[in-house]
Every structure is written in structure tokens, then in C-alpha cells.
Tab-separated table of C-alpha atoms in Angstrom:
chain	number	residue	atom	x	y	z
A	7	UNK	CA	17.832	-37.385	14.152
A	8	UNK	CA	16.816	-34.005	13.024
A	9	UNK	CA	13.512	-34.759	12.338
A	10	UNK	CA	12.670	-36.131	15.454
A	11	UNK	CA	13.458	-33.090	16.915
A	12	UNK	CA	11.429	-30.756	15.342
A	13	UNK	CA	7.818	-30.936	13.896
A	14	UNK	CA	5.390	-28.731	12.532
A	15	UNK	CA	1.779	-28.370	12.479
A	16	UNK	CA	-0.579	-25.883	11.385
A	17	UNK	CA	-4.018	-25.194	13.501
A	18	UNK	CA	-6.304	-27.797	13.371
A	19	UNK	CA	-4.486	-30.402	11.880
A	20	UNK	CA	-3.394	-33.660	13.268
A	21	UNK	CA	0.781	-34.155	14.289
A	22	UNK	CA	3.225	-37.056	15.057
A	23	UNK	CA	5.883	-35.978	17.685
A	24	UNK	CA	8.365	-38.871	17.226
A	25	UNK	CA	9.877	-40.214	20.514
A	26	UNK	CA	13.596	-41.464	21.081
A	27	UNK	CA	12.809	-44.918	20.768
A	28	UNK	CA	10.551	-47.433	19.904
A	29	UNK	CA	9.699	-51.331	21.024
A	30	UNK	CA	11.089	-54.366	19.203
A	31	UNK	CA	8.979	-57.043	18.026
A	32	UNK	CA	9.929	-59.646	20.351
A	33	UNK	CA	9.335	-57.073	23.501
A	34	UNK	CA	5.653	-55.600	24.555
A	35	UNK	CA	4.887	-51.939	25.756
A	36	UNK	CA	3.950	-53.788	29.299
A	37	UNK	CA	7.553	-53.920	30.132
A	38	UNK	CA	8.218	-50.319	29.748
A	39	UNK	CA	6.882	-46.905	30.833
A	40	UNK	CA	6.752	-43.763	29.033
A	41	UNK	CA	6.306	-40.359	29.745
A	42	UNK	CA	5.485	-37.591	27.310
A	43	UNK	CA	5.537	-34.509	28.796
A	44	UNK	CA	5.442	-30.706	27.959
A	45	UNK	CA	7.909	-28.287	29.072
A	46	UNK	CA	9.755	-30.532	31.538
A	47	UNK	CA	6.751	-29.938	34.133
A	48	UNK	CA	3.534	-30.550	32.660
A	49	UNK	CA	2.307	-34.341	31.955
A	50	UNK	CA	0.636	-34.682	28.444
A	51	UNK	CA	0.226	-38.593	28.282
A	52	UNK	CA	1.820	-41.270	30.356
A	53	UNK	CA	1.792	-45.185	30.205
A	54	UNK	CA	2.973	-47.996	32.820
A	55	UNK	CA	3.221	-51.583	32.463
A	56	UNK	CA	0.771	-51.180	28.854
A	57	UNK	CA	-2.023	-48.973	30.976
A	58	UNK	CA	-2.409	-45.006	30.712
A	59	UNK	CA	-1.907	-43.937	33.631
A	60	UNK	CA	-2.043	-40.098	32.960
A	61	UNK	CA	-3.628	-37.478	30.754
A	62	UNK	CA	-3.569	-33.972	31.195
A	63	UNK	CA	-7.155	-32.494	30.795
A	64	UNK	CA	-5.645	-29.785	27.821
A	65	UNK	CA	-5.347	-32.699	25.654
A	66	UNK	CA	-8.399	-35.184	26.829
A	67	UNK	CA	-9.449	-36.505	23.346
A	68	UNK	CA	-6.701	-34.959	21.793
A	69	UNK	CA	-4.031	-37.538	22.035
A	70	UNK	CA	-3.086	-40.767	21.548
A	71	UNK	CA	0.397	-43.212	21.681
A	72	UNK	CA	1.217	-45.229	18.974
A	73	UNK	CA	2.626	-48.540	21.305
A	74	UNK	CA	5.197	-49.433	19.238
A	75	UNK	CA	7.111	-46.164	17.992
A	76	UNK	CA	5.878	-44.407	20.953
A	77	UNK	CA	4.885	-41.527	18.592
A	78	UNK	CA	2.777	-38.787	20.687
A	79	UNK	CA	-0.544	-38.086	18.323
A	80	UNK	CA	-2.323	-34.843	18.576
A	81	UNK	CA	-5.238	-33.599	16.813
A	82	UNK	CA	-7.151	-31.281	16.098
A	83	UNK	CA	-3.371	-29.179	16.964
A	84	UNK	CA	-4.266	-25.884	19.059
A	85	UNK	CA	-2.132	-23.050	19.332
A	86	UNK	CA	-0.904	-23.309	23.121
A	87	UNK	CA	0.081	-27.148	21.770
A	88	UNK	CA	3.320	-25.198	20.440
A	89	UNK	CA	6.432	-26.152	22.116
A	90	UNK	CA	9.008	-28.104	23.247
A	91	UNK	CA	7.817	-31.815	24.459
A	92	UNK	CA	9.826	-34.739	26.015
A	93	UNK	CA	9.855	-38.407	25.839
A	94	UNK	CA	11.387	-40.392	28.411
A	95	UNK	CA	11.224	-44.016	28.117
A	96	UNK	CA	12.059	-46.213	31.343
A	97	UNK	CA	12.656	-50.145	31.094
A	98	UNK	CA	11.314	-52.317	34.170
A	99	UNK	CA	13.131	-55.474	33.098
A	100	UNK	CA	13.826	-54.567	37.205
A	101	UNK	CA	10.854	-52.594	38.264
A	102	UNK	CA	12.457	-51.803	41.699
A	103	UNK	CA	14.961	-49.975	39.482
A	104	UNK	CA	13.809	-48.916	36.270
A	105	UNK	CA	16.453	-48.135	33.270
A	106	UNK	CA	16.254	-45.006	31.688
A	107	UNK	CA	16.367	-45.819	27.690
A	108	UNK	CA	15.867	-42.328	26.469
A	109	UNK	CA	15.354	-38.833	27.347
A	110	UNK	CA	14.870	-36.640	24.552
A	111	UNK	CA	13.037	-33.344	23.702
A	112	UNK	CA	11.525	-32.836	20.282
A	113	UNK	CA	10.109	-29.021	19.579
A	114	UNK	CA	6.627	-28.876	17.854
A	115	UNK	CA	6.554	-25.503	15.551
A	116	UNK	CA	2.112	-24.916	15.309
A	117	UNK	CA	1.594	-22.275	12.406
A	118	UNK	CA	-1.880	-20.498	11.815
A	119	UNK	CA	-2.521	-19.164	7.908
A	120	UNK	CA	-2.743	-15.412	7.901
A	121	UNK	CA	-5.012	-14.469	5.318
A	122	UNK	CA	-3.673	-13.164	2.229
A	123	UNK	CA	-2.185	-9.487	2.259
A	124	UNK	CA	-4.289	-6.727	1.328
A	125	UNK	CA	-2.518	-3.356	-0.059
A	126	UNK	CA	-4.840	-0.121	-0.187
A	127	UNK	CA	-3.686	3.218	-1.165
A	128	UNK	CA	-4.816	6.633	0.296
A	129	UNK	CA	-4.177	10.024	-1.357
A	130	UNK	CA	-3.077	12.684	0.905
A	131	UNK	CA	-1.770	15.196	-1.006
A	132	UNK	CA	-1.634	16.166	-4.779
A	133	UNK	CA	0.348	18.499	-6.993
A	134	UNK	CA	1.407	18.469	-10.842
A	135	UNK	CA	4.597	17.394	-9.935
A	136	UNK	CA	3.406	14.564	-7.691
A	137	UNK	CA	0.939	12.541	-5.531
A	138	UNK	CA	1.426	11.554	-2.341
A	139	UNK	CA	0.141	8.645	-0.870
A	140	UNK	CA	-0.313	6.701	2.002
A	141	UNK	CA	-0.148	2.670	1.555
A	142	UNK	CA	-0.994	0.243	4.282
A	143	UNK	CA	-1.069	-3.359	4.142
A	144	UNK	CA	-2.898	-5.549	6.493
A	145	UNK	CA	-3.108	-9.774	7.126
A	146	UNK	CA	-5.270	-11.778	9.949
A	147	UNK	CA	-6.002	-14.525	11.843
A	148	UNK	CA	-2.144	-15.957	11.642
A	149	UNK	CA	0.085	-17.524	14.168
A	150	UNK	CA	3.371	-16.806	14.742
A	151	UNK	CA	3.964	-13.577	14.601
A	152	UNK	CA	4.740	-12.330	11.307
A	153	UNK	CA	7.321	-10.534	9.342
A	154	UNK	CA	6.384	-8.067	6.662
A	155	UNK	CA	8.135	-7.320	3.819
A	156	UNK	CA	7.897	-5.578	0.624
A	157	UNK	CA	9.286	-3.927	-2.687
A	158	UNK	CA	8.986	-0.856	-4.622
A	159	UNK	CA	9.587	-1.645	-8.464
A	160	UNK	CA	11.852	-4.499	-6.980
A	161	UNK	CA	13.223	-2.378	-4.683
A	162	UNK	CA	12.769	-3.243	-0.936
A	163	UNK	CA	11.362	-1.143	1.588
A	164	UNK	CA	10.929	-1.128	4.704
A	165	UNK	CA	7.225	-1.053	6.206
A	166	UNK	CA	6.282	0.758	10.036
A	167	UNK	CA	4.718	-2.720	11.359
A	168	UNK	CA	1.711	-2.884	14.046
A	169	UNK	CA	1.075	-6.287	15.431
A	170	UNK	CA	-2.554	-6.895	17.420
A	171	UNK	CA	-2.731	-10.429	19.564
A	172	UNK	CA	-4.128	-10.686	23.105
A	173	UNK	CA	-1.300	-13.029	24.552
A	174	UNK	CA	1.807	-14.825	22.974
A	175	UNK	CA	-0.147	-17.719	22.100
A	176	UNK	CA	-2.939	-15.974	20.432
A	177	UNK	CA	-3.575	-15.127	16.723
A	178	UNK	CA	-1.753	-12.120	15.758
A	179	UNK	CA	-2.984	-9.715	13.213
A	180	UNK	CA	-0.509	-7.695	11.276
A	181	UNK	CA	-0.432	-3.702	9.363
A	182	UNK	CA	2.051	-2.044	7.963
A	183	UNK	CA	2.330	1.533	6.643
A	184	UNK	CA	4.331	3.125	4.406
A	185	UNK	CA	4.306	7.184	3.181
A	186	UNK	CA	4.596	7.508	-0.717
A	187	UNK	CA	5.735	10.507	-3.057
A	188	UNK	CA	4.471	9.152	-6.209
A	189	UNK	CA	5.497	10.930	-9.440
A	190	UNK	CA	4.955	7.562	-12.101
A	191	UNK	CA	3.256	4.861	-11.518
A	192	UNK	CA	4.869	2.031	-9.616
A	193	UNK	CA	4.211	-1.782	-8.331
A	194	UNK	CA	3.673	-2.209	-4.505
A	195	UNK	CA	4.547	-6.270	-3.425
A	196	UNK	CA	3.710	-7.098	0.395
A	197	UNK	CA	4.748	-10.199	1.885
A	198	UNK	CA	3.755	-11.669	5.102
A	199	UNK	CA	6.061	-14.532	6.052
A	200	UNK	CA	5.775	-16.869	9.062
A	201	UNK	CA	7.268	-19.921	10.499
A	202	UNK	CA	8.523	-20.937	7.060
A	203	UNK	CA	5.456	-20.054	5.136
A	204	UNK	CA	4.819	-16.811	2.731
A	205	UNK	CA	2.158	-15.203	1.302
A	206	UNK	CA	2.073	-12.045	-1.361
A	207	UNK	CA	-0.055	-9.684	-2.854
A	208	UNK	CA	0.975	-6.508	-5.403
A	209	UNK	CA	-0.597	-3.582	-6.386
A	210	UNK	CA	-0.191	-0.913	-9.266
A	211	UNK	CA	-0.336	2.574	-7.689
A	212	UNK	CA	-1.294	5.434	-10.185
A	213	UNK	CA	-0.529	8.819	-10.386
A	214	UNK	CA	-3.300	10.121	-10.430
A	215	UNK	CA	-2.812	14.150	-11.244
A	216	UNK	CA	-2.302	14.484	-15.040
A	217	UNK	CA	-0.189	18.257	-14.159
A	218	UNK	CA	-2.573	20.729	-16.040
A	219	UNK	CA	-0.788	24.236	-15.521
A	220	UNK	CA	-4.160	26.954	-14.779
A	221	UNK	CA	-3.879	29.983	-16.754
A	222	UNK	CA	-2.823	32.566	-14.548
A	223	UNK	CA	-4.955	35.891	-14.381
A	224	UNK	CA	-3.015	39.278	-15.440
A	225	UNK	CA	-2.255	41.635	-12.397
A	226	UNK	CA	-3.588	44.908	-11.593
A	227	UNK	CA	-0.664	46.538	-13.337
A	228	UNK	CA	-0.947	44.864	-16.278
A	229	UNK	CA	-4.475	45.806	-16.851
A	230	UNK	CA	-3.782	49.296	-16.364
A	231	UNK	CA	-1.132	49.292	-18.598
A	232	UNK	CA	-2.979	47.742	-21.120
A	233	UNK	CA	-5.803	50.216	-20.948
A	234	UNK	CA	-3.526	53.087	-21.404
A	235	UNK	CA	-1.555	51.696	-23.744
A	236	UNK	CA	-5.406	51.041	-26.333
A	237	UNK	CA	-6.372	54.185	-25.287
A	238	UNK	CA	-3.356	56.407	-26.927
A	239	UNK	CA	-3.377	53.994	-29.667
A	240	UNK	CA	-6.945	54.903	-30.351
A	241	UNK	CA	-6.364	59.089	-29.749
A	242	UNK	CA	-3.329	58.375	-32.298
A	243	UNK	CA	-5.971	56.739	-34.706
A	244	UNK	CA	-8.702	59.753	-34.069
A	245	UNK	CA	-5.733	62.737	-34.578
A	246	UNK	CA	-4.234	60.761	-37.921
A	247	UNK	CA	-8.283	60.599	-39.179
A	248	UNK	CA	-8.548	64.604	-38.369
A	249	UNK	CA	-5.388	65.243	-39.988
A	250	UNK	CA	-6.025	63.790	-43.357
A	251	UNK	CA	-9.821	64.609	-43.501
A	252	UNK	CA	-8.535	68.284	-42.981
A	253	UNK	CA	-5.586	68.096	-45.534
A	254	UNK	CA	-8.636	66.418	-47.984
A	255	UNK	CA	-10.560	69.397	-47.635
A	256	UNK	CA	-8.446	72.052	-47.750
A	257	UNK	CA	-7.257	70.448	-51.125
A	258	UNK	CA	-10.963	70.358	-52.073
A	259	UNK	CA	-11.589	74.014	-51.727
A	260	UNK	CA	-8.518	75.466	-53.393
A	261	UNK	CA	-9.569	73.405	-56.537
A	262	UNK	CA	-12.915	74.980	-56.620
A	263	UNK	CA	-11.892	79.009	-56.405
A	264	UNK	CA	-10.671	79.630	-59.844
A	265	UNK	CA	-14.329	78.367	-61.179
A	266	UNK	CA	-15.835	80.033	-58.606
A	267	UNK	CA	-13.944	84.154	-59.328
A	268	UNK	CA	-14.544	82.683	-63.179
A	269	UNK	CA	-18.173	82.676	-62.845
A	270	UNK	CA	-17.980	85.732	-60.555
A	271	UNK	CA	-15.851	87.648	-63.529
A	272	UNK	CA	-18.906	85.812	-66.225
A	273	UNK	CA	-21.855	87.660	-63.902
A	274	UNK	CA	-20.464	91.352	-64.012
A	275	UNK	CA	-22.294	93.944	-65.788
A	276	UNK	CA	-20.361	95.518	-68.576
A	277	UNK	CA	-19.288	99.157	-67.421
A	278	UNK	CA	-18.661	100.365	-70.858
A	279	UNK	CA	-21.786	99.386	-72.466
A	280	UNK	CA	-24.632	101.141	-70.309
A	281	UNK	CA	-22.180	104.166	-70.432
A	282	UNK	CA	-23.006	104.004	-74.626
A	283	UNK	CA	-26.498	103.459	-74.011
A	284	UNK	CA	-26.842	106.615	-72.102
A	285	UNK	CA	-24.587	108.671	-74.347
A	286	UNK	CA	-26.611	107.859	-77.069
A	287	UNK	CA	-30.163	108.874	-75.724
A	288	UNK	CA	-28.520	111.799	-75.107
């Protein structure tokens, strides 16, 4: 019973919408009429004593009744097809007053494929300690209108969603967006699911700073302090030099001064001997 209320069809395919009853053997489809109509107001197909005697222009060459199970045939299946439809059956074993048999509604579920989710990444800011990043994933082209979903090294998240269709009954495209403060690498999944059906796609985001530290320049202070600092070390060097080149000499010169009065003393004229010399001429 459950499955005669509810079938599903994806675009372009071909679907059976079962009715509420179907002919015996031993009776014929020109004893019965049967309407199959959409929304309680618009006729799809219709058939009286075995003739059509209806067919909505929406689905001229699109349908056809199977005329023993009744079963409502349409293909290629279009998007505004989705919907709830209705079978009613009447009997005209008395055609002045015609039996109802059945009058039941069966709901036909028409899915387009969205194309497969694609995940790209965005860098809008870096730093050593992390990257962050903008992620947006986007489907197409898919009918109903989807849910996204995703996960975060298995964990879920929640995506800001943007849907794009030009009616309710048009193909919907579908991108969400989510803001990112990477500091590892991680796994992004998307999933776009619809009427049932699920697709997914996953991406490895990077980090994509490896965190060199720049060498940071010495201030203004620092210099000058440095300067001063070299430039008494090298007046300390140039005093210590003075100092022991002058202790050095000093040292020198009082070595050489006894020699020096020796050869002084060694020079002299004798006193005593010219004073003979002239006594004697005398």
C-alpha cells in the first residue's frame, strides 16, 4: 500500500504511478472510466468506455495507461511532473450512475543529480602561528533543493548555505562557505544530499606558513651602546700598550748608564801624568 503511494523519478527518466485498482480478466477497460489527474484540478489522462477522452497538453506524448493495472506512464519525467496525482476509477455496470471503485492519491518525488561537490580553499590571512582560510563548496544543476553538510577531521560543521533557482520547480544550484583558522593540516568532507540521494567530495587543506621567526634588527640604543662600549675597550688597549712600552724603556736605559759613565771614566785624561811631564822639562 505504501508503494503505491509514493514514487520516485529522477529527470528524464521514465515512471509508473500505480493506481488503486486494476481490471480482472474476465472484465474489459470499456466498462469503466478512469481519471488520472494532478493536484485534484488539473486532468493528466482520462479514459471512458476504453477511449481517451482527455490529455492535458503538459504531457502530450508523455503518457500513457497501462489498461489493465491502470498504471499512469510518464516519460521522459520533467521537473514540474513532481507531485501529488490521483486515480479515480468509476464502474458503469449502470452508466446513469456510475460506482466509484477508488479514489486514491499517490505522490511522485522527481529528483535532478547535482553534480558532484567541489571544495576550494582561499588564503586570507597568514601568520607563523596560523593560516586562515576561506573554504567554499559549490554543486549544480540538482533538483530538490539541497542540504549541505560537512566535517572537519570528523567533526561536523556547519556551512553558511546560498541556494540559486529561478522558481520552486527549477534546478537549484547550491554554495556554502565556511571561515577557517588553520594551524595543522586538516580533511574538509562536503556533502550535498537530496531527496534520498548523497553525494561527497573531501579535501586536505595545508598549512601553508612553515613559522620562520625574522631576525630582528638591534635598536638605536643598542648600537650606541655598543659603539661606546668598543671604543673604551680599544682606549683601554692603546693606554695598557703605552704603559708597558714606557716601563720597557725606562728599564732599557737604566741598564745602559753604568757602561756608559764606565767608558766616560776609560776616556779621561790622566791629571797626574801631564803634571810629570811638565815637571820634568823643567
Amino acid at each position: 500500500a505504501l508503494e503505491k503511494k509514493v514514487a520516485k523519478s529522477k529527470v528524464g527518466e521514465k515512471v509508473g504511478l500505480p493506481c488503486c485498482h486494476e481490471i480482472p480478466s474476465s472484465d474489459s477497460l470499456h466498462n469503466y472510466r478512469v481519471y488520472w489527474q494532478k493536484n485534484t484540478t488539473e486532468v493528466v489522462l482520462a479514459y471512458a468506455e476504453g477511449k481517451k477522452i482527455s490529455n492535458h497538453e503538459r504531457y502530450e506524448n508523455r503518457t500513457e495507461m497501462d489498461i489493465r493495472n491502470l498504471t499512469l506512464w510518464i516519460s521522459p519525467v520533467e521537473i514540474l511532473d513532481n507531485g501529488s496525482y490521483q486515480c479515480v476509477v468509476q464502474h458503469l455496470k449502470f452508466p446513469q450512475n456510475p460506482v466509484v471503485v477508488c479514489d486514491e492519491p499517490v505522490t511522485l518525488f522527481v529528483t535532478a543529480d547535482f553534480s558532484k561537490p567541489n571544495i576550494t580553499a582561499e588564503v586570507s590571512a597568514n601568520s607563523c602561528e596560523s593560516t586562515e582560510m576561506v573554504v567554499r563548496c559549490s554543486s549544480y544543476g540538482g533538483f530538490p533543493k539541497a542540504k549541505i553538510s560537512g566535517t572537519c577531521n570528523n567533526v561536523s560543521v556547519v556551512w553558511n548555505a546560498s541556494w540559486v533557482s529561478e522558481s520552486s520547480f527549477s534546478l537549484y544550484n547550491v554554495t556554502g562557505e565556511l571561515w577557517l583558522n588553520v594551524t595543522k593540516d586538516i580533511r574538509i568532507t562536503c556533502s550535498i544530499e537530496y531527496n534520498g540521494f548523497a553525494k561527497t567530495t573531501s579535501l586536505l587543506l595545508r598549512k601553508t606558513n612553515d613559522c620562520i621567526v625574522p631576525t630582528v634588527s638591534p635598536t638605536y640604543n643598542v648600537i650606541t651602546a655598543s659603539s661606546i662600549i668598543i671604543i673604551i675597550f680599544l682606549l683601554a688597549i692603546t693606554l695598557a700598550a703605552r704603559y708597558l712600552l714606557r716601563h720597557v724603556c725606562s728599564h732599557c736605559y737604566k741598564s745602559q748608564d753604568p757602561v756608559e759613565e764606565s767608558v766616560k771614566e776609560c776616556t779621561k785624561t790622566p791629571v797626574s801624568s801631564k803634571v810629570t811631564s811638565e815637571t820634568s822639562s823643567v
